[in-house]
mmCIF file of C-alpha atoms and ligand atoms in Angstrom:
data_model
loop_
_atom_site.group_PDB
_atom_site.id
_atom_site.type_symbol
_atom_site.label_atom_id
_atom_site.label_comp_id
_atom_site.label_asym_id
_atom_site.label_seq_id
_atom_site.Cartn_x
_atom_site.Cartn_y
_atom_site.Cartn_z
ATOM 1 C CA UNK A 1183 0.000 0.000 0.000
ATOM 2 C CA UNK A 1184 1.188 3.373 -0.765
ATOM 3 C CA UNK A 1185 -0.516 6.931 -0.552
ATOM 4 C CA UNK A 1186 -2.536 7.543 -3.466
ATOM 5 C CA UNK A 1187 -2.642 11.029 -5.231
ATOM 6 C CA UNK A 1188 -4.111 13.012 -7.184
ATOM 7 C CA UNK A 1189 -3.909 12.187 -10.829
ATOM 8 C CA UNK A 1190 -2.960 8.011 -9.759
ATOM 9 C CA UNK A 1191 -4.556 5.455 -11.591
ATOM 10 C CA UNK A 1192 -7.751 4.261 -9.108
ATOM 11 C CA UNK A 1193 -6.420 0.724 -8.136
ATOM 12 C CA UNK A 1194 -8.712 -2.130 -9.394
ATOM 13 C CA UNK A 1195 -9.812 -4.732 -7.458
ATOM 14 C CA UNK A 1196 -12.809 -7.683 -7.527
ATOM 15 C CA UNK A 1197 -14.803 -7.299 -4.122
ATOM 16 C CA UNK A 1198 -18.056 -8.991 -2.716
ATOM 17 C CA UNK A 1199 -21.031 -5.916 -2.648
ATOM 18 C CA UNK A 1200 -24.685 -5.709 -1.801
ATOM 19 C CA UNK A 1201 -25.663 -5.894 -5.777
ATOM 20 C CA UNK A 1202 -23.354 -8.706 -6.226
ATOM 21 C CA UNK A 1203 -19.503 -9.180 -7.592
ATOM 22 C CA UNK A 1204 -17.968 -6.440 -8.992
ATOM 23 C CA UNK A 1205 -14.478 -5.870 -11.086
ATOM 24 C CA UNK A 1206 -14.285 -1.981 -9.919
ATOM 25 C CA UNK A 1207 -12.788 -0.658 -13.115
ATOM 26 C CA UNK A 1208 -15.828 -2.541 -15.314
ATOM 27 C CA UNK A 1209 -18.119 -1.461 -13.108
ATOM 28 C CA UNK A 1210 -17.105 2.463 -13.334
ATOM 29 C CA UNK A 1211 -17.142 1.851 -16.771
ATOM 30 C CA UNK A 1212 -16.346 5.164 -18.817
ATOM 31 C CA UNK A 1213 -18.040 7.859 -16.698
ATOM 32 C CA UNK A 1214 -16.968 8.859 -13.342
ATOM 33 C CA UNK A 1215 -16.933 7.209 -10.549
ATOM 34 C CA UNK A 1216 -17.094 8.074 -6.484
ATOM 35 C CA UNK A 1217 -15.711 5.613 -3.485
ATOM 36 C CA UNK A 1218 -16.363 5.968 0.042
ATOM 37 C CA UNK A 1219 -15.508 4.343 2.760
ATOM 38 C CA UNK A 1220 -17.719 3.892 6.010
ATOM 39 C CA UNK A 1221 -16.413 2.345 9.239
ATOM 40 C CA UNK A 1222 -18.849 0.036 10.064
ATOM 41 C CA UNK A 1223 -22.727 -1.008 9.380
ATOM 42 C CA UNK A 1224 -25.830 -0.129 12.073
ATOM 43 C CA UNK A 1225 -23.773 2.808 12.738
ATOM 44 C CA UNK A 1226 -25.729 5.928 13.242
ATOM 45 C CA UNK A 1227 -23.505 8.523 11.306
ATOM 46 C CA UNK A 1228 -23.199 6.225 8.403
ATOM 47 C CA UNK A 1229 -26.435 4.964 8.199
ATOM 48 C CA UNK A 1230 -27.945 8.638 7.778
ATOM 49 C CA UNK A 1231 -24.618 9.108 5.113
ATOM 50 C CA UNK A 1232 -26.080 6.388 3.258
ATOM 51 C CA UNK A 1233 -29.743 7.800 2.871
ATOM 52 C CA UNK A 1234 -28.483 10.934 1.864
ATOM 53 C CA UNK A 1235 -26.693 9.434 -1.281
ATOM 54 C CA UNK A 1236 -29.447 7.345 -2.131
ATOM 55 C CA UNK A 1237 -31.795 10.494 -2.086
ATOM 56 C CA UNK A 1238 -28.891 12.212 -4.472
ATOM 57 C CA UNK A 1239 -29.164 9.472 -7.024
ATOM 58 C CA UNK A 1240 -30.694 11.834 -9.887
ATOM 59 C CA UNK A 1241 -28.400 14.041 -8.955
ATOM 60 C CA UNK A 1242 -25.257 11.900 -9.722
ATOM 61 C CA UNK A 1243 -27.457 10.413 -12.309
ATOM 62 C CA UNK A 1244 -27.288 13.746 -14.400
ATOM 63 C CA UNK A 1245 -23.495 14.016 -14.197
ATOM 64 C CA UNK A 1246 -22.435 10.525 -15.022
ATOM 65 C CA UNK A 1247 -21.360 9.531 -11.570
ATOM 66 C CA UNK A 1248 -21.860 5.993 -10.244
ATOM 67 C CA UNK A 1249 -20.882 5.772 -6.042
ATOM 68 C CA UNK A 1250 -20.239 2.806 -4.396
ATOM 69 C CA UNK A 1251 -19.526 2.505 -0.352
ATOM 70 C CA UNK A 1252 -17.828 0.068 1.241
ATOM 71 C CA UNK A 1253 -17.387 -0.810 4.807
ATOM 72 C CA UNK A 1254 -15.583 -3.534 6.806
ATOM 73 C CA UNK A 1255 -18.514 -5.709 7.160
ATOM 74 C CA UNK A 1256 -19.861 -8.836 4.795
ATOM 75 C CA UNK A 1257 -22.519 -9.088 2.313
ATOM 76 C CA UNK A 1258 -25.269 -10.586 4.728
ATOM 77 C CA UNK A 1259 -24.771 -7.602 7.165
ATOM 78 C CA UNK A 1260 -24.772 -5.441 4.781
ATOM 79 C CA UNK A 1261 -28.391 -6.411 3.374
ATOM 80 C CA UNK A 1262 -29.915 -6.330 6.634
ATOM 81 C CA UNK A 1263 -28.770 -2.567 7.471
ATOM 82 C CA UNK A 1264 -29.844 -1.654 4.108
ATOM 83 C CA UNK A 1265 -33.402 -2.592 5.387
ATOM 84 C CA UNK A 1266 -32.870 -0.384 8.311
ATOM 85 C CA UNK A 1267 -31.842 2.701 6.174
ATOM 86 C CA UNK A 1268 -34.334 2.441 3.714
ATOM 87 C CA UNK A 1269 -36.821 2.109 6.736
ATOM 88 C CA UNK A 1270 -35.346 5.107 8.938
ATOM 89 C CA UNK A 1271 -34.186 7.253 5.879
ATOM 90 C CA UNK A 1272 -37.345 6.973 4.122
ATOM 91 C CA UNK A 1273 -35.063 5.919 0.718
ATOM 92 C CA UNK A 1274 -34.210 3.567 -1.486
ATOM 93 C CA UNK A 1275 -30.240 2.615 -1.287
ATOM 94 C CA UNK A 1276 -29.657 1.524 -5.190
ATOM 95 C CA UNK A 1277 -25.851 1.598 -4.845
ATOM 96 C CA UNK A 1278 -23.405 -1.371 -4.306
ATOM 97 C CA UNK A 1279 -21.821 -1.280 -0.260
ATOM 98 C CA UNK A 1280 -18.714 -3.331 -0.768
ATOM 99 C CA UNK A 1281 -18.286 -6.002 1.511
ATOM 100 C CA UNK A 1282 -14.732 -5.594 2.514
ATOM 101 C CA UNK A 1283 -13.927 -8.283 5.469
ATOM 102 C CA UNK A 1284 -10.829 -8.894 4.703
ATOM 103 C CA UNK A 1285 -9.832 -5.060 4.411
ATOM 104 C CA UNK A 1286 -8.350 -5.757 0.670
ATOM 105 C CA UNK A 1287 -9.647 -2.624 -0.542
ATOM 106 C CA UNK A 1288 -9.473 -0.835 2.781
ATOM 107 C CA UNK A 1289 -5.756 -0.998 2.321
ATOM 108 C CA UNK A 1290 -5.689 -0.488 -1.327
ATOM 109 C CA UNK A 1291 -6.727 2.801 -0.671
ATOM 110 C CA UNK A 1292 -5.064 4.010 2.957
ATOM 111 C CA UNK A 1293 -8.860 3.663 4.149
ATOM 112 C CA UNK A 1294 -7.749 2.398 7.631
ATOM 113 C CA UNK A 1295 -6.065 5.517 9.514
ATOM 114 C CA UNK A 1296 -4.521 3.180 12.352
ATOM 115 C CA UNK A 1297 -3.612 6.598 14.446
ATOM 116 C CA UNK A 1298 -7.361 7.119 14.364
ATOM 117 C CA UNK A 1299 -8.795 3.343 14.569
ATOM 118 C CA UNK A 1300 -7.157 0.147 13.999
ATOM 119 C CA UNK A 1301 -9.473 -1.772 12.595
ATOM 120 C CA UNK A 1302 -12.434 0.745 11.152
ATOM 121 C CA UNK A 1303 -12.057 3.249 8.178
ATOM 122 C CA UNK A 1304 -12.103 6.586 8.009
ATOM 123 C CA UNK A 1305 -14.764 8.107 5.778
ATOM 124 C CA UNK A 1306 -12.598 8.551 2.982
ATOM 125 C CA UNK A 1307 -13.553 9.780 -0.179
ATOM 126 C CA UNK A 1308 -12.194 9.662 -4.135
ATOM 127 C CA UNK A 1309 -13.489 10.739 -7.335
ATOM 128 C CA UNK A 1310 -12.538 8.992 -10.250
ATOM 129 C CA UNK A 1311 -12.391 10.684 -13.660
ATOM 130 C CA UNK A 1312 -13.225 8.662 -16.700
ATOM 131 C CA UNK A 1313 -9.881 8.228 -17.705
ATOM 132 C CA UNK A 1314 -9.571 6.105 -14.144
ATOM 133 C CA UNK A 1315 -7.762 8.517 -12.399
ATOM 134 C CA UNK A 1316 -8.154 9.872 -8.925
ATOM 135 C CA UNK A 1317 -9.532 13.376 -9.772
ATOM 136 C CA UNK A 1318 -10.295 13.850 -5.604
ATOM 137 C CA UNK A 1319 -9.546 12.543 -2.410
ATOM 138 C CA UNK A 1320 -11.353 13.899 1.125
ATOM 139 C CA UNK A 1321 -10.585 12.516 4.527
ATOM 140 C CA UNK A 1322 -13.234 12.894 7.722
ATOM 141 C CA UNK A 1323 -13.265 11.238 10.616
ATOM 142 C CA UNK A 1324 -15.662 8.938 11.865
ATOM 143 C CA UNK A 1325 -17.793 10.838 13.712
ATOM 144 C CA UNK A 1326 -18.355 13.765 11.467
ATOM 145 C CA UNK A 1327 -20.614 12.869 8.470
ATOM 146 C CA UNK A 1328 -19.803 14.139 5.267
ATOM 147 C CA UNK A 1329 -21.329 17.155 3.604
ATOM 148 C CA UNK A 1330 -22.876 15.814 0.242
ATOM 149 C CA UNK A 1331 -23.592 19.199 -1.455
ATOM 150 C CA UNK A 1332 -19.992 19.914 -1.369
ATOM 151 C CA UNK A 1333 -19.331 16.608 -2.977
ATOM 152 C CA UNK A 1334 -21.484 17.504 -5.835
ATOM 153 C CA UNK A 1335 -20.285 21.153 -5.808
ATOM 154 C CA UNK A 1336 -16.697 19.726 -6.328
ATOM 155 C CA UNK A 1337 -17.540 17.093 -9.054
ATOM 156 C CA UNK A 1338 -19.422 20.296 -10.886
ATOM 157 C CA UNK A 1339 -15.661 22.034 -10.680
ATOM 158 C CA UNK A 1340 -13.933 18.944 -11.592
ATOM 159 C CA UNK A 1341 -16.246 18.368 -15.130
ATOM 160 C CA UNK A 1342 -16.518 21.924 -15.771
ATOM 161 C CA UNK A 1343 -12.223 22.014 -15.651
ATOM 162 C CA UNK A 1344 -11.823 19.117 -17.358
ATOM 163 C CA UNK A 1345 -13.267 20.393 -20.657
ATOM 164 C CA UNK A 1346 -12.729 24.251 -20.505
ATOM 165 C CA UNK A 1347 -9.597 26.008 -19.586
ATOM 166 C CA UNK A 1348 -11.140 27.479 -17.054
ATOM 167 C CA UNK A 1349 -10.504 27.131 -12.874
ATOM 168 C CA UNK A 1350 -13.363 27.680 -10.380
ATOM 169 C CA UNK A 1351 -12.925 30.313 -7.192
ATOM 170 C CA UNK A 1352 -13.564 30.004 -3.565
ATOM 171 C CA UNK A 1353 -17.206 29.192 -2.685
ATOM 172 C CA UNK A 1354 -18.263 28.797 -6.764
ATOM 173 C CA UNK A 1355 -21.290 26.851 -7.057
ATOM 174 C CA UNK A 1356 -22.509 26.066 -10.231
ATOM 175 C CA UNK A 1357 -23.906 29.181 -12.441
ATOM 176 C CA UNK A 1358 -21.417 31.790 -10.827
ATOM 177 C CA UNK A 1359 -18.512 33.135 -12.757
ATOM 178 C CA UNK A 1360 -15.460 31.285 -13.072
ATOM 179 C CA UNK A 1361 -11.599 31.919 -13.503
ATOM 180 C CA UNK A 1362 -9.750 31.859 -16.644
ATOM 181 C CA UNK A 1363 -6.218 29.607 -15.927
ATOM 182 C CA UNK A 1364 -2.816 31.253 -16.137
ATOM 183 C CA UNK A 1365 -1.724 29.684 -19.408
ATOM 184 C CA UNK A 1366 -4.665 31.368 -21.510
ATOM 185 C CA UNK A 1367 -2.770 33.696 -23.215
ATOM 186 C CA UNK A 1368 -4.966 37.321 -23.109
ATOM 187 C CA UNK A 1369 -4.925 37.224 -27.120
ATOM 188 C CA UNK A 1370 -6.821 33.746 -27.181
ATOM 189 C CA UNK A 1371 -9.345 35.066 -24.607
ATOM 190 C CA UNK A 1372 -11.904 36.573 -27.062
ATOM 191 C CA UNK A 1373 -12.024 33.165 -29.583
ATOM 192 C CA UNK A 1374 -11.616 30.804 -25.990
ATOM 193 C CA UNK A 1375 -14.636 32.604 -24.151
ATOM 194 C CA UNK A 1376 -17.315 34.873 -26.402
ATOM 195 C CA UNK A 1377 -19.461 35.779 -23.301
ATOM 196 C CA UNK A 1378 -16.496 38.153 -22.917
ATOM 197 C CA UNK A 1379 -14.145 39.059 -19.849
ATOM 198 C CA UNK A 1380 -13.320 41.064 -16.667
ATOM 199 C CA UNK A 1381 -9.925 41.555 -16.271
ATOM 200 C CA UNK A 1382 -9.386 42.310 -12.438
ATOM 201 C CA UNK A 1383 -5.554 42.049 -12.604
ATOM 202 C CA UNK A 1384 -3.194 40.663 -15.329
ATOM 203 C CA UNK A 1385 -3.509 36.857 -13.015
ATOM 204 C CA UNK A 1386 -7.151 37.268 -12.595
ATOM 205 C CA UNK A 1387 -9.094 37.108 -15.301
ATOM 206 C CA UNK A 1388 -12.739 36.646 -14.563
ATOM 207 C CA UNK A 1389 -15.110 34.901 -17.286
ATOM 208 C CA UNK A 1390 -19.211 33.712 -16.998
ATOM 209 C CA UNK A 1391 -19.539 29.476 -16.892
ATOM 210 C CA UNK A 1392 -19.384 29.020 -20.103
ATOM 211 C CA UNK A 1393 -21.177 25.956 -19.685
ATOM 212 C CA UNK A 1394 -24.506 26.830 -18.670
HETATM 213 C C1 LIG B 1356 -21.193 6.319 12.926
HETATM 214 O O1 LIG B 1356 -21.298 6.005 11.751
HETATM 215 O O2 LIG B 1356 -22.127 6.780 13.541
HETATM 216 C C2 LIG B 1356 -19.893 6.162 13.654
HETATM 217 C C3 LIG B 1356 -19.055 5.118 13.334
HETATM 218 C C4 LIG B 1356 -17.863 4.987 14.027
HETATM 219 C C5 LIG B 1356 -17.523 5.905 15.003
HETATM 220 C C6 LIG B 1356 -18.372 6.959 15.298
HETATM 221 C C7 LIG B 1356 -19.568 7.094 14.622
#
């Protein structure tokens, strides 16, 4: 195991999940792709972590994403707390949980912090671009759940970057103006972006989405 980074090829494996066997890099397929770890089933944190994402689904739906969790627990333990959050979170969980007893994939990916726990994960996070590369990683502890409008806040900056030259400012949310990137050279600007340009200084060089 080693620490993965940004712009690493997402390690494949072949795990044990809730919707059956999957080979993770067939699964993803060519869209992108979100992993996150949970420490453990019937816990309370994770269980409401879960309902949120199911709720999200059209949301990652729209922009090509397919999630899969995983936590430290088997297949059959797994299906029974997936009864209890569709129950308690009033949802429908339609994502595989990898079953990950044997903490294969847990190490693959640095999931187990052992400073933190020995044996649980961390709820760790990475988005995988279509080309299979880690695009995203975020690290929380166990007892603070994760904050799934960011998530999709980030994976709007990370598709809107990948196919414009463009970077996205503090707090942007999708719709608000966005930053032109260093290497645009200012005589390209008018061809690169025709809803025009605010040049605040010679390094910032403000442009609408030009997306949307
Ligand atoms: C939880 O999911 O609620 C949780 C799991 C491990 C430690 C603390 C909270």
């Amino acid at each position: 195991m080693s620490t993965l980074r940004l712009g690493d090829i997402a390690p494949n494996f072949t795990a044990k999940t809730s919707e059956g066997d999957i080979n993770f890099h067939e699964w993803l397929g060519e869209g992108w792709g979100i992993l996150f770890s949970h420490p453990a089933d019937y816990t309370p944190v994770c269980t409401t972590e879960l309902g949120t994402v199911a709720k999200y689904t059209e949301e990652f739906t729209k922009r090509n994403v397919k999630v899969a969790a995983l936590s430290v627990d088997g297949v059959d333990s797994h299906l029974g707390w997936i009864k209890d959050i569709n129950e308690t979170q009033n949802t429908t969980v339609n994502f595989p949980i990898i079953a990950d007893e044997d903490r294969k994939v847990s190490d693959l990916y640095d999931m187990i912090h052992p400073n933190a726990d020995t044996t649980l994960t961390v709820r760790s996070v990475f988005v995988i671009g279509p080309d299979k590369k880690i695009k995203l990683t975020i690290t929380y502890p166990a007892s603070t759940g994760r904050n799934f409008d960011e998530l999709l806040r980030v994976i709007d900056s990370l598709q809107l970057t990948a196919y414009h030259k463009v970077a996205t400012p503090a707090n942007w949310k999708h719709g608000d103006d966005v930053v032109i990137v260093p290497a645009v050279k200012n005589e390209d600007i008018a061809e690169l972006f025709p809803k025009g340009h605010k040049e605040v200084k010679p390094y910032l060089r403000v442009t609408p989405q030009p997306n949307v």
